[in-house]
CSV table of C-alpha atoms and ligand atoms in Angstrom, one decimal:
chain,number,residue,atom,x,y,z
A,234,MET,CA,61.4,48.8,68.4
A,235,ASN,CA,64.6,47.3,69.7
A,236,THR,CA,64.3,46.6,73.3
A,237,LYS,CA,68.1,47.0,73.9
A,238,ARG,CA,67.5,50.7,73.5
A,239,LYS,CA,65.4,53.0,75.8
A,240,GLN,CA,61.8,53.2,74.6
A,241,ILE,CA,60.2,56.6,75.1
A,242,PHE,CA,56.6,57.8,74.7
A,243,ALA,CA,56.3,61.5,74.8
A,244,GLY,CA,53.4,64.0,74.6
A,245,ASN,CA,53.9,67.6,73.4
A,246,TRP,CA,51.0,69.7,74.5
A,247,LYS,CA,52.1,72.7,72.5
A,248,MET,CA,50.2,75.9,73.4
A,249,TYR,CA,47.1,74.1,74.6
A,250,THR,CA,45.2,73.5,77.9
A,251,THR,CA,44.3,75.7,80.8
A,252,GLN,CA,46.1,75.0,84.1
A,253,ARG,CA,43.2,72.8,85.3
A,254,GLU,CA,43.1,70.9,82.1
A,255,ALA,CA,46.8,70.3,82.2
A,256,VAL,CA,46.8,68.9,85.7
A,257,ASN,CA,43.7,66.7,85.0
A,258,LEU,CA,45.4,65.4,81.8
A,259,ALA,CA,48.5,64.5,83.8
A,260,LEU,CA,46.5,62.9,86.6
A,261,GLY,CA,44.4,61.0,84.0
A,262,ILE,CA,47.5,59.6,82.3
A,263,ALA,CA,49.1,58.7,85.6
A,264,GLU,CA,46.0,56.9,86.7
A,265,GLY,CA,45.5,54.9,83.5
A,266,LEU,CA,49.2,54.0,83.2
A,267,GLN,CA,49.8,50.4,83.8
A,268,LYS,CA,53.1,49.1,84.8
A,269,THR,CA,55.6,49.9,82.1
A,270,ASP,CA,59.3,50.1,81.8
A,271,ARG,CA,59.0,52.5,79.0
A,272,GLU,CA,59.9,56.2,79.6
A,273,ILE,CA,56.8,58.4,79.6
A,274,VAL,CA,57.5,62.1,79.1
A,275,ILE,CA,55.0,65.0,78.9
A,276,PHE,CA,55.8,68.5,77.7
A,277,PRO,CA,53.1,70.9,79.1
A,278,PRO,CA,53.1,74.6,78.3
A,279,SER,CA,56.0,76.1,80.4
A,280,VAL,CA,53.7,78.0,82.9
A,281,TYR,CA,52.1,74.7,83.9
A,282,VAL,CA,55.3,72.6,84.3
A,283,VAL,CA,55.5,73.2,88.1
A,284,CYS,CA,51.9,72.1,88.8
A,285,VAL,CA,52.0,69.3,86.3
A,286,LYS,CA,55.3,68.1,87.9
A,287,ALA,CA,53.6,68.2,91.3
A,288,ALA,CA,50.6,66.2,89.9
A,289,CYS,CA,53.1,63.6,88.6
A,290,GLU,CA,54.9,63.1,91.9
A,291,GLY,CA,55.1,59.5,92.8
A,292,THR,CA,54.4,58.4,89.3
A,293,PRO,CA,56.9,57.3,86.6
A,294,ILE,CA,55.9,60.2,84.4
A,295,LYS,CA,58.7,62.6,83.5
A,296,VAL,CA,58.0,66.3,82.7
A,297,GLY,CA,59.9,68.5,80.2
A,298,PHE,CA,59.9,72.0,78.7
A,299,GLN,CA,59.0,72.6,75.1
A,300,ASN,CA,61.9,75.0,74.6
A,301,MET,CA,64.7,76.6,76.5
A,302,TYR,CA,67.2,79.5,76.0
A,303,PHE,CA,70.9,78.6,75.9
A,304,GLU,CA,72.2,81.3,78.2
A,305,LYS,CA,72.4,80.4,81.9
A,306,GLU,CA,70.8,83.7,83.0
A,307,GLY,CA,70.7,87.4,82.1
A,308,ALA,CA,68.7,90.1,80.4
A,309,PHE,CA,66.7,87.9,78.0
A,310,THR,CA,63.1,89.1,78.5
A,311,GLY,CA,60.6,86.4,78.0
A,312,GLU,CA,63.0,83.5,77.9
A,313,ILE,CA,63.4,80.5,80.2
A,314,GLY,CA,67.0,79.4,81.0
A,315,PRO,CA,68.5,76.0,81.9
A,316,LEU,CA,68.8,76.9,85.6
A,317,MET,CA,65.1,77.6,85.7
A,318,VAL,CA,64.3,74.3,83.9
A,319,LYS,CA,66.4,72.4,86.4
A,320,ASP,CA,64.9,74.3,89.3
A,321,THR,CA,61.4,73.0,88.4
A,322,GLY,CA,62.6,69.4,88.5
A,323,ALA,CA,61.9,69.0,84.8
A,324,SER,CA,64.2,66.4,83.3
A,325,TYR,CA,63.7,66.9,79.5
A,326,VAL,CA,63.6,69.7,77.1
A,327,LEU,CA,62.4,69.7,73.5
A,328,ILE,CA,65.0,71.4,71.2
A,329,GLY,CA,64.5,72.5,67.7
A,330,HIS,CA,60.8,71.4,67.3
A,331,SER,CA,59.8,72.3,63.7
A,332,GLU,CA,57.4,75.0,65.0
A,333,ARG,CA,60.4,76.6,66.7
A,334,ARG,CA,62.5,76.3,63.5
A,335,HIS,CA,59.9,77.4,61.0
A,336,ILE,CA,57.6,79.8,62.9
A,337,PHE,CA,60.1,81.3,65.2
A,338,GLY,CA,63.2,81.1,63.0
A,339,GLU,CA,65.5,79.1,65.2
A,340,THR,CA,68.7,78.3,63.4
A,341,ASP,CA,70.8,75.2,63.5
A,342,GLU,CA,73.4,77.3,65.4
A,343,MET,CA,70.9,78.2,68.1
A,344,ILE,CA,69.7,74.7,68.3
A,345,HIS,CA,73.2,73.5,68.8
A,346,LYS,CA,73.8,75.9,71.6
A,347,LYS,CA,70.6,74.8,73.3
A,348,VAL,CA,71.6,71.1,73.1
A,349,VAL,CA,75.0,72.0,74.6
A,350,ALA,CA,73.3,74.0,77.4
A,351,ALA,CA,70.8,71.2,78.2
A,352,ILE,CA,73.6,68.7,78.5
A,353,ALA,CA,75.7,71.0,80.6
A,354,HIS,CA,72.9,71.3,83.1
A,355,GLY,CA,71.9,67.7,83.3
A,356,ILE,CA,68.7,68.1,81.3
A,357,THR,CA,68.0,65.6,78.5
A,358,PRO,CA,67.6,67.3,75.1
A,359,MET,CA,65.0,65.8,72.8
A,360,LEU,CA,66.4,67.1,69.6
A,361,CYS,CA,63.8,67.3,66.8
A,362,VAL,CA,64.8,67.0,63.2
A,363,GLY,CA,62.9,66.6,60.0
A,364,GLU,CA,62.4,67.8,56.4
A,365,LEU,CA,59.8,70.1,54.9
A,366,LEU,CA,57.5,68.7,52.2
A,367,GLU,CA,59.3,70.6,49.4
A,368,GLU,CA,62.6,69.1,50.7
A,369,ARG,CA,61.1,65.6,50.5
A,370,GLU,CA,59.7,66.3,47.0
A,371,ALA,CA,63.1,67.6,45.9
A,372,GLY,CA,64.8,64.4,47.2
A,373,LYS,CA,66.5,66.3,50.0
A,374,SER,CA,65.1,64.6,53.1
A,375,GLU,CA,68.3,62.8,54.0
A,376,SER,CA,70.6,65.8,53.3
A,377,THR,CA,68.3,68.1,55.4
A,378,VAL,CA,68.3,65.8,58.3
A,379,GLU,CA,72.0,65.1,58.1
A,380,THR,CA,72.8,68.8,58.2
A,381,GLN,CA,70.5,69.3,61.2
A,382,ILE,CA,72.2,66.4,63.1
A,383,VAL,CA,75.7,67.3,62.2
A,384,LYS,CA,75.2,70.9,63.3
A,385,ALA,CA,73.3,70.0,66.5
A,386,PHE,CA,76.1,67.5,67.6
A,387,GLU,CA,79.0,69.7,66.5
A,388,GLY,CA,81.9,69.4,69.0
A,389,LEU,CA,80.0,67.0,71.4
A,390,THR,CA,82.0,64.1,72.7
A,391,ALA,CA,80.6,60.6,72.3
A,392,GLU,CA,79.9,60.6,76.1
A,393,ASP,CA,77.7,63.8,75.7
A,394,ALA,CA,76.2,62.6,72.4
A,395,LEU,CA,74.8,59.6,74.3
A,396,LYS,CA,72.8,62.0,76.5
A,397,VAL,CA,70.7,63.2,73.5
A,398,VAL,CA,67.4,61.7,72.4
A,399,ILE,CA,66.4,62.4,68.8
A,400,ALA,CA,62.9,62.8,67.4
A,401,TYR,CA,62.5,62.4,63.7
A,402,GLU,CA,59.5,64.5,62.8
A,403,PRO,CA,58.9,65.2,59.1
A,404,VAL,CA,57.4,68.6,59.0
A,405,TRP,CA,54.8,67.6,56.4
A,406,ALA,CA,53.4,65.0,58.9
A,407,ILE,CA,53.1,67.3,62.0
A,408,GLY,CA,49.5,68.3,62.8
A,409,THR,CA,48.4,67.4,59.2
A,410,GLY,CA,47.0,63.9,59.7
A,411,LYS,CA,49.5,62.7,57.1
A,412,VAL,CA,51.6,60.2,59.0
A,413,ALA,CA,54.7,58.9,57.4
A,414,THR,CA,54.4,55.2,56.4
A,415,PRO,CA,56.3,52.8,58.6
A,416,GLU,CA,58.7,52.2,55.7
A,417,ILE,CA,59.5,55.9,55.2
A,418,ALA,CA,60.0,56.4,58.9
A,419,GLN,CA,62.2,53.3,59.2
A,420,SER,CA,64.4,54.4,56.3
A,421,MET,CA,64.9,57.9,57.8
A,422,HIS,CA,65.6,56.4,61.3
A,423,ALA,CA,68.2,54.0,59.8
A,424,PHE,CA,69.7,57.0,58.0
A,425,ILE,CA,69.9,58.9,61.2
A,426,ARG,CA,71.7,56.0,62.8
A,427,LYS,CA,74.1,55.9,59.9
A,428,THR,CA,74.8,59.6,60.3
A,429,LEU,CA,75.5,59.0,64.0
A,430,GLN,CA,77.8,56.1,63.2
A,431,THR,CA,79.8,58.4,60.8
A,432,LEU,CA,80.0,61.1,63.4
A,433,TYR,CA,80.8,58.7,66.3
A,434,THR,CA,80.8,55.0,66.7
A,435,ASP,CA,78.6,51.9,66.2
A,436,THR,CA,77.8,52.0,69.9
A,437,VAL,CA,76.6,55.6,69.8
A,438,ALA,CA,74.5,55.0,66.7
A,439,GLU,CA,73.0,51.8,68.3
A,440,THR,CA,72.3,53.4,71.7
A,441,ILE,CA,70.7,56.8,71.1
A,442,PRO,CA,66.9,56.5,71.1
A,443,VAL,CA,65.3,57.8,67.9
A,444,LEU,CA,61.6,58.5,68.2
A,445,TYR,CA,59.1,59.1,65.4
A,446,GLY,CA,56.7,62.1,65.5
A,447,GLY,CA,54.0,63.4,63.1
A,448,SER,CA,50.3,62.6,63.3
A,449,VAL,CA,50.8,59.5,65.5
A,450,LYS,CA,47.4,58.1,66.6
A,451,PRO,CA,46.2,55.0,68.3
A,452,ASP,CA,45.3,53.5,64.9
A,453,ASN,CA,48.7,54.0,63.3
A,454,ILE,CA,51.2,53.5,66.1
A,455,ALA,CA,51.5,49.7,65.8
A,456,GLY,CA,53.0,49.7,62.3
A,457,LEU,CA,55.4,52.4,63.2
A,458,TYR,CA,56.5,50.9,66.5
A,459,ALA,CA,57.1,47.5,64.8
A,460,MET,CA,60.0,49.1,62.9
A,461,PRO,CA,63.4,48.1,64.2
A,462,ASP,CA,64.9,51.6,64.4
A,463,ILE,CA,61.8,53.3,65.9
A,464,ASP,CA,62.3,53.6,69.7
A,465,GLY,CA,59.0,55.3,70.6
A,466,VAL,CA,57.0,58.3,69.6
A,467,LEU,CA,56.6,62.1,70.1
A,468,VAL,CA,52.9,62.8,70.0
A,469,GLY,CA,51.2,66.2,69.6
A,470,GLY,CA,47.5,66.3,69.0
A,471,ALA,CA,46.7,62.8,70.3
A,472,SER,CA,48.5,63.4,73.6
A,473,LEU,CA,45.9,66.0,74.6
A,474,LYS,CA,43.3,63.3,75.4
A,475,VAL,CA,44.0,60.9,78.2
A,476,GLN,CA,42.5,57.9,76.4
A,477,SER,CA,44.3,58.4,73.0
A,478,PHE,CA,47.7,58.9,74.7
A,479,LEU,CA,47.1,55.8,76.9
A,480,ASP,CA,46.1,53.8,73.8
A,481,ILE,CA,49.3,54.9,72.1
A,482,ILE,CA,51.4,53.9,75.1
A,483,ARG,CA,49.6,50.6,75.4
A,484,VAL,CA,51.2,49.2,72.2
A,485,ALA,CA,54.4,49.1,74.1
A,486,LEU,CA,53.2,47.4,77.2
B,218,PEP,C1,54.5,67.3,67.6
B,218,PEP,O1,54.0,68.4,68.0
B,218,PEP,O2,55.7,67.1,67.8
B,218,PEP,C2,53.7,66.4,66.7
B,218,PEP,C3,54.2,65.4,66.2
B,218,PEP,O3,52.4,66.8,66.5
B,218,PEP,P1,51.2,65.9,65.9
B,218,PEP,O4,51.3,64.5,66.6
B,218,PEP,O5,49.9,66.6,66.2
B,218,PEP,O6,51.4,65.7,64.5
């Protein structure tokens, strides 16, 4: 935590919840939220964004999409474009989540185009990066993440780079219960800042929020959030229960 940077607590609901459960989850979070200057963002399944957004009206909770296509519009059956995301009033979009990269084969090039499209339409891209277990074991965590960042930011001006939020999510920690130790997470976050500094400037590196994601729970958040380069968390499983998500947010209050 470094209070000079924006602090963000985000929940990725993945492909879970019915419409009623999604609305109740959003209402429950809104009701339990105490005054906070932290940014709270929820990513419901795309079909529920509109009703979840309506449920969050008048609350500080921001709503985002879990994915988005990069073309503005066209014959792209099954896809959701940036104009549609904007039209719902959503303000964030997850880009390059590891499930998109590794289950649906999204490449760094597609992810780059999605980041560019989000910025062009005034939507905040939450860019997910992170290494596989075999990459960590082969000593390639830093080079993997460096490549993901360099390619995602390719050609972006410093002004546009500052519109991106990064989530470091080691793939081996997502949905596995194997959270990264605060030391591992901190070292990767510091490395991400070093990469941004090489690409841009000290100011860019020191300003972009870098969140940690991967099996964050109420009982492990405190150690992670105490780290100087961790500016919040992206939570999957534990964001699907009102109480556990609120307990995670409470460490930041
Ligand atoms: C995620 O979906 O981005 C995530 C981090 O999931 P979990 O918290 O369940 O590991």
